[in-house]
Short mmCIF file of C-alpha atoms in Angstrom, two decimals:
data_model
loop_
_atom_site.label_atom_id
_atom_site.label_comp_id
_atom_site.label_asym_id
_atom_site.label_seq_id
_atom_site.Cartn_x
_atom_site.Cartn_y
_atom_site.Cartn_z
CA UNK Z 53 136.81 148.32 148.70
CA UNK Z 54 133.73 147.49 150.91
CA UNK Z 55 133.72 147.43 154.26
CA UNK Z 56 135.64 144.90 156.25
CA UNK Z 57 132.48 143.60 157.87
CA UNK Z 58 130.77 143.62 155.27
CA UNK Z 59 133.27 141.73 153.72
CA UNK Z 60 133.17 139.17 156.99
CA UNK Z 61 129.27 139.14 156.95
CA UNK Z 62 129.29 137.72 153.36
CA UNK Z 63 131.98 135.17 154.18
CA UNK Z 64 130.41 134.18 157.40
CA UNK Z 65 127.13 133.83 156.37
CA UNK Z 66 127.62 131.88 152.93
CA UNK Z 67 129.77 129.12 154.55
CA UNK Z 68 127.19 129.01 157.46
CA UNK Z 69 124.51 128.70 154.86
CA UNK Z 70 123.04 131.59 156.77
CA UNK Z 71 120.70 133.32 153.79
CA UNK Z 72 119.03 136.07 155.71
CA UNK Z 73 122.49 137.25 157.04
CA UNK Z 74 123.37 136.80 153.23
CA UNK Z 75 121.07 138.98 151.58
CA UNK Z 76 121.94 141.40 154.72
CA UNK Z 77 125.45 142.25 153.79
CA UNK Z 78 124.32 141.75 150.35
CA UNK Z 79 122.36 144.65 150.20
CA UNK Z 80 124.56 146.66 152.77
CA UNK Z 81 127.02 146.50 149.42
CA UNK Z 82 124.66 147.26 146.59
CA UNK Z 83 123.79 150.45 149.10
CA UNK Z 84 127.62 151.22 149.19
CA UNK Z 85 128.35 150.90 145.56
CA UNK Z 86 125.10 153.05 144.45
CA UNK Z 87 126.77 155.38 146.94
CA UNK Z 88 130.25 155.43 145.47
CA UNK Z 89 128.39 156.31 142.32
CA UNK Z 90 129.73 152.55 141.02
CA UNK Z 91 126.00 151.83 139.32
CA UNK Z 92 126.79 149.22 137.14
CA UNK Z 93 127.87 146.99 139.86
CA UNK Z 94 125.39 147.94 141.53
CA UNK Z 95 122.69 146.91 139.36
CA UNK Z 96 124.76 143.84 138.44
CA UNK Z 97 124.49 142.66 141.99
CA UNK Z 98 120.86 143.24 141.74
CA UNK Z 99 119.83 141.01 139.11
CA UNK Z 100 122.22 138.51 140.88
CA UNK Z 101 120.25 139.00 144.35
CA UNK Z 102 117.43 138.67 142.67
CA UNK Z 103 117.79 135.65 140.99
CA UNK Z 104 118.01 133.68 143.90
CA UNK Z 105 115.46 131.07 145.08
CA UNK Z 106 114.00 132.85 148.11
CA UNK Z 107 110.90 131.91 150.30
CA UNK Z 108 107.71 133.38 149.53
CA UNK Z 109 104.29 133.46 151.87
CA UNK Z 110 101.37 132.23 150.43
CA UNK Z 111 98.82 134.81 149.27
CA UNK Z 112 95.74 134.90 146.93
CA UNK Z 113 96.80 138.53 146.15
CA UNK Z 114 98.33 139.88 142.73
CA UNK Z 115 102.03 140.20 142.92
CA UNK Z 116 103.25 143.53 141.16
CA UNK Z 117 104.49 143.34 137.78
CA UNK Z 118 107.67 145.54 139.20
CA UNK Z 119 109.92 142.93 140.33
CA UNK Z 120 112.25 145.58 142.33
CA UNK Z 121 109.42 147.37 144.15
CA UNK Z 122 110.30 150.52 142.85
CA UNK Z 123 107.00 151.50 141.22
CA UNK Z 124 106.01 152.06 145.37
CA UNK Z 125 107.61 154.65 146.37
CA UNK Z 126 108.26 158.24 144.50
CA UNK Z 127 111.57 158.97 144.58
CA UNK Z 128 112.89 162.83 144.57
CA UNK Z 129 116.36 164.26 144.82
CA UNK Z 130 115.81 166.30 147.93
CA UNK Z 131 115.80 169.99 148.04
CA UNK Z 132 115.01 171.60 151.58
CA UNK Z 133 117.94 171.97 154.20
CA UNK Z 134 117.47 171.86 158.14
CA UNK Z 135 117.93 175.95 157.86
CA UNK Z 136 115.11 176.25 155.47
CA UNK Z 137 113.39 174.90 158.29
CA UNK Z 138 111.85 176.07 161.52
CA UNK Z 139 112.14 173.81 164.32
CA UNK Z 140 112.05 173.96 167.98
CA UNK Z 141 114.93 173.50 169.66
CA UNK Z 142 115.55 170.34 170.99
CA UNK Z 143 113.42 169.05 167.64
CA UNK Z 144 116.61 170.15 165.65
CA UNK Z 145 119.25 168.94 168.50
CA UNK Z 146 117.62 165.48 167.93
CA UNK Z 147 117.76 165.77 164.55
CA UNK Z 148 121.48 166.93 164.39
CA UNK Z 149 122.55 164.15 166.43
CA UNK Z 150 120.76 161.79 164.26
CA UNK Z 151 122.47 163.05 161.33
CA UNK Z 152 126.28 163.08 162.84
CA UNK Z 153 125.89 159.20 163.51
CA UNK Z 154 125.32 158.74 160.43
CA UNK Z 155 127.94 160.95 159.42
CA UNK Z 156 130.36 159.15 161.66
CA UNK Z 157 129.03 155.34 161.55
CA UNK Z 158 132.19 154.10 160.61
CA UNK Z 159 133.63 155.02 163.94
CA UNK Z 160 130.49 153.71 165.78
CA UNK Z 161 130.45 150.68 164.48
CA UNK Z 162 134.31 150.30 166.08
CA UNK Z 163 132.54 150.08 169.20
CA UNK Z 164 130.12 147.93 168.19
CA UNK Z 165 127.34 150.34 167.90
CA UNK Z 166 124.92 151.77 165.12
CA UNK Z 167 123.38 155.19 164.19
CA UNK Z 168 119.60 155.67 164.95
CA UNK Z 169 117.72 154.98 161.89
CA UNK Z 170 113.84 154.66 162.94
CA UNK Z 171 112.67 158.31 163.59
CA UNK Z 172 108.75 158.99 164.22
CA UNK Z 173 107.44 162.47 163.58
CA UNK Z 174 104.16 163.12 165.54
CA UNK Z 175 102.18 166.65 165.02
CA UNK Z 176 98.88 168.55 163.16
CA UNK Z 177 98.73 168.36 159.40
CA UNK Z 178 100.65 171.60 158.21
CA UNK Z 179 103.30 172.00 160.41
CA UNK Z 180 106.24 170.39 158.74
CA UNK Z 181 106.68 167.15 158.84
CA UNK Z 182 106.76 166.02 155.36
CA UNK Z 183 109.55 168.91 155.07
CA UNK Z 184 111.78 167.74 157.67
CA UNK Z 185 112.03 164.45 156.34
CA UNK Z 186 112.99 165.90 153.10
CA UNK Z 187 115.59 168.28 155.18
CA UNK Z 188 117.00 165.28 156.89
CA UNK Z 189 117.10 163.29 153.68
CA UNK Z 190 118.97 166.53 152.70
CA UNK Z 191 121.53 166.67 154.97
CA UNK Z 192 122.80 162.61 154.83
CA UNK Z 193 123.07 163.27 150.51
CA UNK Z 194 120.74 160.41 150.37
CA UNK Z 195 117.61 160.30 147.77
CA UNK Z 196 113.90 160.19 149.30
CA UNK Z 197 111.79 157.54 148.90
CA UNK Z 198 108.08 158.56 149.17
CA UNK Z 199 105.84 155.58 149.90
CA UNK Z 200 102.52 155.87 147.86
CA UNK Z 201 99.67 154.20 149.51
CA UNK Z 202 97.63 153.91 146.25
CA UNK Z 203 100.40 151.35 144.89
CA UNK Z 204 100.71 149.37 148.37
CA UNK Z 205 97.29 148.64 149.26
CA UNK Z 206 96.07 145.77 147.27
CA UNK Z 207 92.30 144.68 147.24
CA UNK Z 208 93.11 141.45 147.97
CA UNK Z 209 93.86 138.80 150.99
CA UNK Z 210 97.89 139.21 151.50
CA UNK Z 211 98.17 141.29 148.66
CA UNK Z 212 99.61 144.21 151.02
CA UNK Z 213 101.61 142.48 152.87
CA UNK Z 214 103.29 141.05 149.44
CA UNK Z 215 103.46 144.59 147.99
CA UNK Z 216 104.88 145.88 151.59
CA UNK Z 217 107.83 143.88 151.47
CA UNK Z 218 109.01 144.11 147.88
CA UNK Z 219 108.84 147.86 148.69
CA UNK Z 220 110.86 147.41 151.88
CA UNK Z 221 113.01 144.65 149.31
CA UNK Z 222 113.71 147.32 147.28
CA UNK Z 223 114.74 149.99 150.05
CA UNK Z 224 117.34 147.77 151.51
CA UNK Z 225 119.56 148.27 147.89
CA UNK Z 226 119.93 151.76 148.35
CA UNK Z 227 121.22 154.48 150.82
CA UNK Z 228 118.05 156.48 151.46
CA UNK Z 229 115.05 157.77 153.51
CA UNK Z 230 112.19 155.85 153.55
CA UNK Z 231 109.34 157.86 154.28
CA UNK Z 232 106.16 156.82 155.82
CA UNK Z 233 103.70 159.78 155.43
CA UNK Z 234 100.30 159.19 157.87
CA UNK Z 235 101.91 155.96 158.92
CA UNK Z 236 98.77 154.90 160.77
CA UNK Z 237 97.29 153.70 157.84
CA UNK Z 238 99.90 150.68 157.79
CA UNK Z 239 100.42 150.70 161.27
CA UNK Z 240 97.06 150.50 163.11
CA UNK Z 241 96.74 149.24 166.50
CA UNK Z 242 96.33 145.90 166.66
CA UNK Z 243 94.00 145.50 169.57
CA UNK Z 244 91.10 147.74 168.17
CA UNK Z 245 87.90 145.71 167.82
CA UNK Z 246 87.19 147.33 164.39
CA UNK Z 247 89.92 147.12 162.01
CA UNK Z 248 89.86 143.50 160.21
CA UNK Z 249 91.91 140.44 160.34
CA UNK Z 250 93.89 142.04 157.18
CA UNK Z 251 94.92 144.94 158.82
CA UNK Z 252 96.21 142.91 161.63
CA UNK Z 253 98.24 140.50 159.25
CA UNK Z 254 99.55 143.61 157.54
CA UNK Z 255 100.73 145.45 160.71
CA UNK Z 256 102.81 142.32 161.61
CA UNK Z 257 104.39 142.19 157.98
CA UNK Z 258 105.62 145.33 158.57
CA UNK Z 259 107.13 145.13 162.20
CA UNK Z 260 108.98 142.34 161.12
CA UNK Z 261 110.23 143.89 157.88
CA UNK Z 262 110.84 147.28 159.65
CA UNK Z 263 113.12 144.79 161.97
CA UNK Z 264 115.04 143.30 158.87
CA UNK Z 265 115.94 146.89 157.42
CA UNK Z 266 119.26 147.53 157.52
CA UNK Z 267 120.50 151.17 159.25
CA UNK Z 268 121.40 152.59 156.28
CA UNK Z 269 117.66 152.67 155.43
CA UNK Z 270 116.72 155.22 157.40
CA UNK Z 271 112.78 154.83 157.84
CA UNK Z 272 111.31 158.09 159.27
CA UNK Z 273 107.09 157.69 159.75
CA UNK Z 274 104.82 161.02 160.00
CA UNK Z 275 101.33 160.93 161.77
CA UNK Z 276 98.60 163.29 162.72
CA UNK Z 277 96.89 160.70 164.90
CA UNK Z 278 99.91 158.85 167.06
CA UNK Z 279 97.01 157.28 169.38
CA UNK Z 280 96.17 155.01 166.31
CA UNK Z 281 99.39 153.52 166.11
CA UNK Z 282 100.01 149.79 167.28
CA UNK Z 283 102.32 149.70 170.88
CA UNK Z 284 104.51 147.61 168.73
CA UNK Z 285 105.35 149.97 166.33
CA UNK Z 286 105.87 152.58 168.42
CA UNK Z 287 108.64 150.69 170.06
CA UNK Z 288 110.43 150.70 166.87
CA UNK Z 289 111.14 153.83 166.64
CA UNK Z 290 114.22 155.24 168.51
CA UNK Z 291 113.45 158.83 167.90
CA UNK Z 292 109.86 160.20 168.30
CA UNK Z 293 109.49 164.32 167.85
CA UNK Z 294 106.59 166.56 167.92
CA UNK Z 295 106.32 169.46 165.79
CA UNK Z 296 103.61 171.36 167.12
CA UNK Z 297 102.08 174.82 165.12
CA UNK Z 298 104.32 177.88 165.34
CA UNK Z 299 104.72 179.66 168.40
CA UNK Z 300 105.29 183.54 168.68
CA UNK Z 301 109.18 183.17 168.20
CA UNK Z 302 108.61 180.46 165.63
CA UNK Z 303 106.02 182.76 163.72
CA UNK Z 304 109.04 185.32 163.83
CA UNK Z 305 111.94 183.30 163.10
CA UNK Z 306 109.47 181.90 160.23
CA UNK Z 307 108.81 185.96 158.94
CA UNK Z 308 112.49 186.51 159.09
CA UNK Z 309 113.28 183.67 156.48
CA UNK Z 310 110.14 184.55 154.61
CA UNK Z 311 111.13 187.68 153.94
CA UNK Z 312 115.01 187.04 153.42
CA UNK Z 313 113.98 184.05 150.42
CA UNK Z 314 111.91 187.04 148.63
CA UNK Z 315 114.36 189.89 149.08
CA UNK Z 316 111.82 192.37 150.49
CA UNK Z 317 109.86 193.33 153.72
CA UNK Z 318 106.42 192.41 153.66
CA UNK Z 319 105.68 195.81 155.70
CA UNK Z 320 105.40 195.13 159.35
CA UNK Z 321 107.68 194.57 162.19
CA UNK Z 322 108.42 190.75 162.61
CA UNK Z 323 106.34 190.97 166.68
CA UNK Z 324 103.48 192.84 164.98
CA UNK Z 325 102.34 190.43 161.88
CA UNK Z 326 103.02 187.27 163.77
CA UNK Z 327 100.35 188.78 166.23
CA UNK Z 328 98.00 188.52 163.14
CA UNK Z 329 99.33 185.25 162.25
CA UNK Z 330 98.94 183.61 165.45
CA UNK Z 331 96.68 180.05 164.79
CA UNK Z 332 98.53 179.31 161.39
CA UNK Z 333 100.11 176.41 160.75
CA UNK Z 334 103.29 176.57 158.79
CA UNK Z 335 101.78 175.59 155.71
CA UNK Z 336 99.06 178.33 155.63
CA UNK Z 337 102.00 180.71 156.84
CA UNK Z 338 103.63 179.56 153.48
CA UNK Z 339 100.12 179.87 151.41
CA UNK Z 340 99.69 183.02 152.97
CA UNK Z 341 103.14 184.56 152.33
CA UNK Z 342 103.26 183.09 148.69
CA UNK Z 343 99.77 184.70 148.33
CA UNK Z 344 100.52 188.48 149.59
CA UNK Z 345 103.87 188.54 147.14
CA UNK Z 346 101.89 187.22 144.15
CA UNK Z 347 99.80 189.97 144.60
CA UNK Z 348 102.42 192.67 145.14
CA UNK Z 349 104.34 191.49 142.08
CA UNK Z 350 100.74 191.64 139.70
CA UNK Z 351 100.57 195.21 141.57
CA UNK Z 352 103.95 196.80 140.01
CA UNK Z 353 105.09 199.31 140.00
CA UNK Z 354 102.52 201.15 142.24
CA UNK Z 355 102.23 198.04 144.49
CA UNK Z 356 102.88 198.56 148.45
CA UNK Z 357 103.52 195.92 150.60
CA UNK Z 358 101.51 196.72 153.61
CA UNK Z 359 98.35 197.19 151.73
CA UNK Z 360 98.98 194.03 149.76
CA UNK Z 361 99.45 192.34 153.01
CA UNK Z 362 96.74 194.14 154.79
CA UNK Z 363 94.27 193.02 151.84
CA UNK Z 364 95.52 189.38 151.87
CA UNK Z 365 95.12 189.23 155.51
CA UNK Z 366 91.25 190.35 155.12
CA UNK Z 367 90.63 187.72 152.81
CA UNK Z 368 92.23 185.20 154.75
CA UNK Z 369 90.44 186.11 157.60
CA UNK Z 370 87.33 185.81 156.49
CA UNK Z 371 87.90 182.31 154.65
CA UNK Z 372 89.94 181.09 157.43
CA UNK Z 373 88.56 182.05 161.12
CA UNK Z 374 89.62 179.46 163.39
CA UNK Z 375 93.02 180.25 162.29
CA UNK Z 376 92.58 183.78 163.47
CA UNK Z 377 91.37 183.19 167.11
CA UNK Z 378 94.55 184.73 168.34
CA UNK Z 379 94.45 187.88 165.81
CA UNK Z 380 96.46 190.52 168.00
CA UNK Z 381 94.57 192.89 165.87
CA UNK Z 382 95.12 195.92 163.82
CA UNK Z 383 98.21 197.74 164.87
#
């Protein structure tokens, strides 16, 4: 049995004649049922949604072929957890509480109140941000949507804007993450003398559309370059976090888990290799590791550890010197 406002929302809104409230609670159900695992309803209430006469901006751009919008995104099963992970502290208390009000929405929305579902993550390429959306994604049993640029941005006048709401169309039947991955390329700053008239009519699509999403969408944005982003958009999202490159405990606590996934040490005390490591991000740390144990594992049985990791950390070092600034040196 669906909700009981969902139930009210439907009954409110069709004797009102009130369509966007409509196709609100509308999808709010088709999310619930997928959830419940009840597909074929589901998809029945799909085709009936869809069928409906609904109003359509005019636009000289090509309108997909995929009526459902879901040749947009890529959509993965999620993998990572939030321990996988290694975040600083008050990233992963955010997070956490996040994640409990969706857990507990039910009871929220007895008060009149929603979960948080518009998070911004703000940081250098490398240093997981693509990850924790995945881990969050994880951790509410939800699938991840991926958006993929190369299907959204259309040649033609409108034709992103057009293409930008079927995909957000499509997001609102489902339970899910949305993820936005270098979310300044949608969401430009409006005011900047360069960017074109398009750009402008596309960054307004999507505030409004981000406003129409209902919170079971949960629409998480990642960018390298936050000074980019419109004012606007940055007011839509309730929870903004940083993830900044490892520090010395993160480098640590990142060695620890490192060396727990492979089963082995990798030959140095945890406070003396992240000395060496110091300047990676957490995606070189996981190119490097990978690296050094491919190596020891081609090496068997004679391999050892330290000199595999001693002779990866040469090479890396000499490929890669910005990233060694900080080297602590040879200890």
């Amino acid at each position: 049995m669906a909700r009981a406002d969902l139930l009210t929302d439907l009954v409110a809104s069709g004797t009102t004649g009130d369509r966007v409230r409509f196709r609100k609670a509308v999808e709010a159900l088709i999310a619930e049922e997928r959830a419940k695992k009840h597909t074929v309803l589901a998809e029945r209430l799909v085709e009936i949604l869809e069928q409906a006469p609904a109003e359509r901006p005019t636009t000289n751009g090509t309108v997909l072929v995929d009526n459902r919008g879901s040749g947009l995104v890529l959509e993965t099963i999620p993998q990572k957890r939030l321990d996988d992970l290694v975040l600083p502290a008050e990233v992963l208390s955010n997070v956490h509480e996040v994640i409990t009000e969706h857990h507990r929405a039910d009871l929220l929305r007895t008060y009149s109140l929603e979960p948080r579902s518009r998070i911004l993550l703000i940081g250098p390429p490398g240093n997981g941000k693509t990850s924790l959306a995945e881990a969050i994604a994880e951790s509410l049993m939800v699938p991840l949507l991926h958006v993929r640029y190369e299907s959204i941005i259309g040649a033609y006048l409108g034709e992103t804007a057009v293409r930008l709401r079927k995909l957000l169309d499509y997001a609102k039947t489902r339970n899910c993450v949305l993820f936005f991955d270098e979310f300044e390329t949608l969401g430009k700053e409006r005011g900047d003398a360069h960017e074109t008239g398009e750009i402008k009519r596309v960054v307004s699509s999507l505030l409004m559309q981000m406003d129409s999403l209902p919170n079971h969408v949960v629409v998480i944005g990642a960018t390298n370059h936050p000074e980019l982003l419109d004012r606007a958009v940055w007011r839509r999202f309730q929870v903004r976090l940083e993830l900044p490159k490892p520090s010395k405990s993160g480098l640590v606590e990142w060695l620890a888990k490192f060396e727990k996934r492979i089963g082995r040490s990798l030959g140095y005390a945890h406070s003396t290799l992240s000395k060496k490591l110091a300047g990676f991000s957490f995606s070189e740390l996981e190119e490097f590791g990978l690296s050094a144990y491919r190596r020891y594992v081609l090496a068997l049985p004679e391999a050892e550890m330290k000199k595999v990791v001693d002779g990866t950390l040469k090479d890396w070092k000499s490929r890669s010197v910005t990233a060694f600034e900080n080297d602590g040196g040879n200890e």
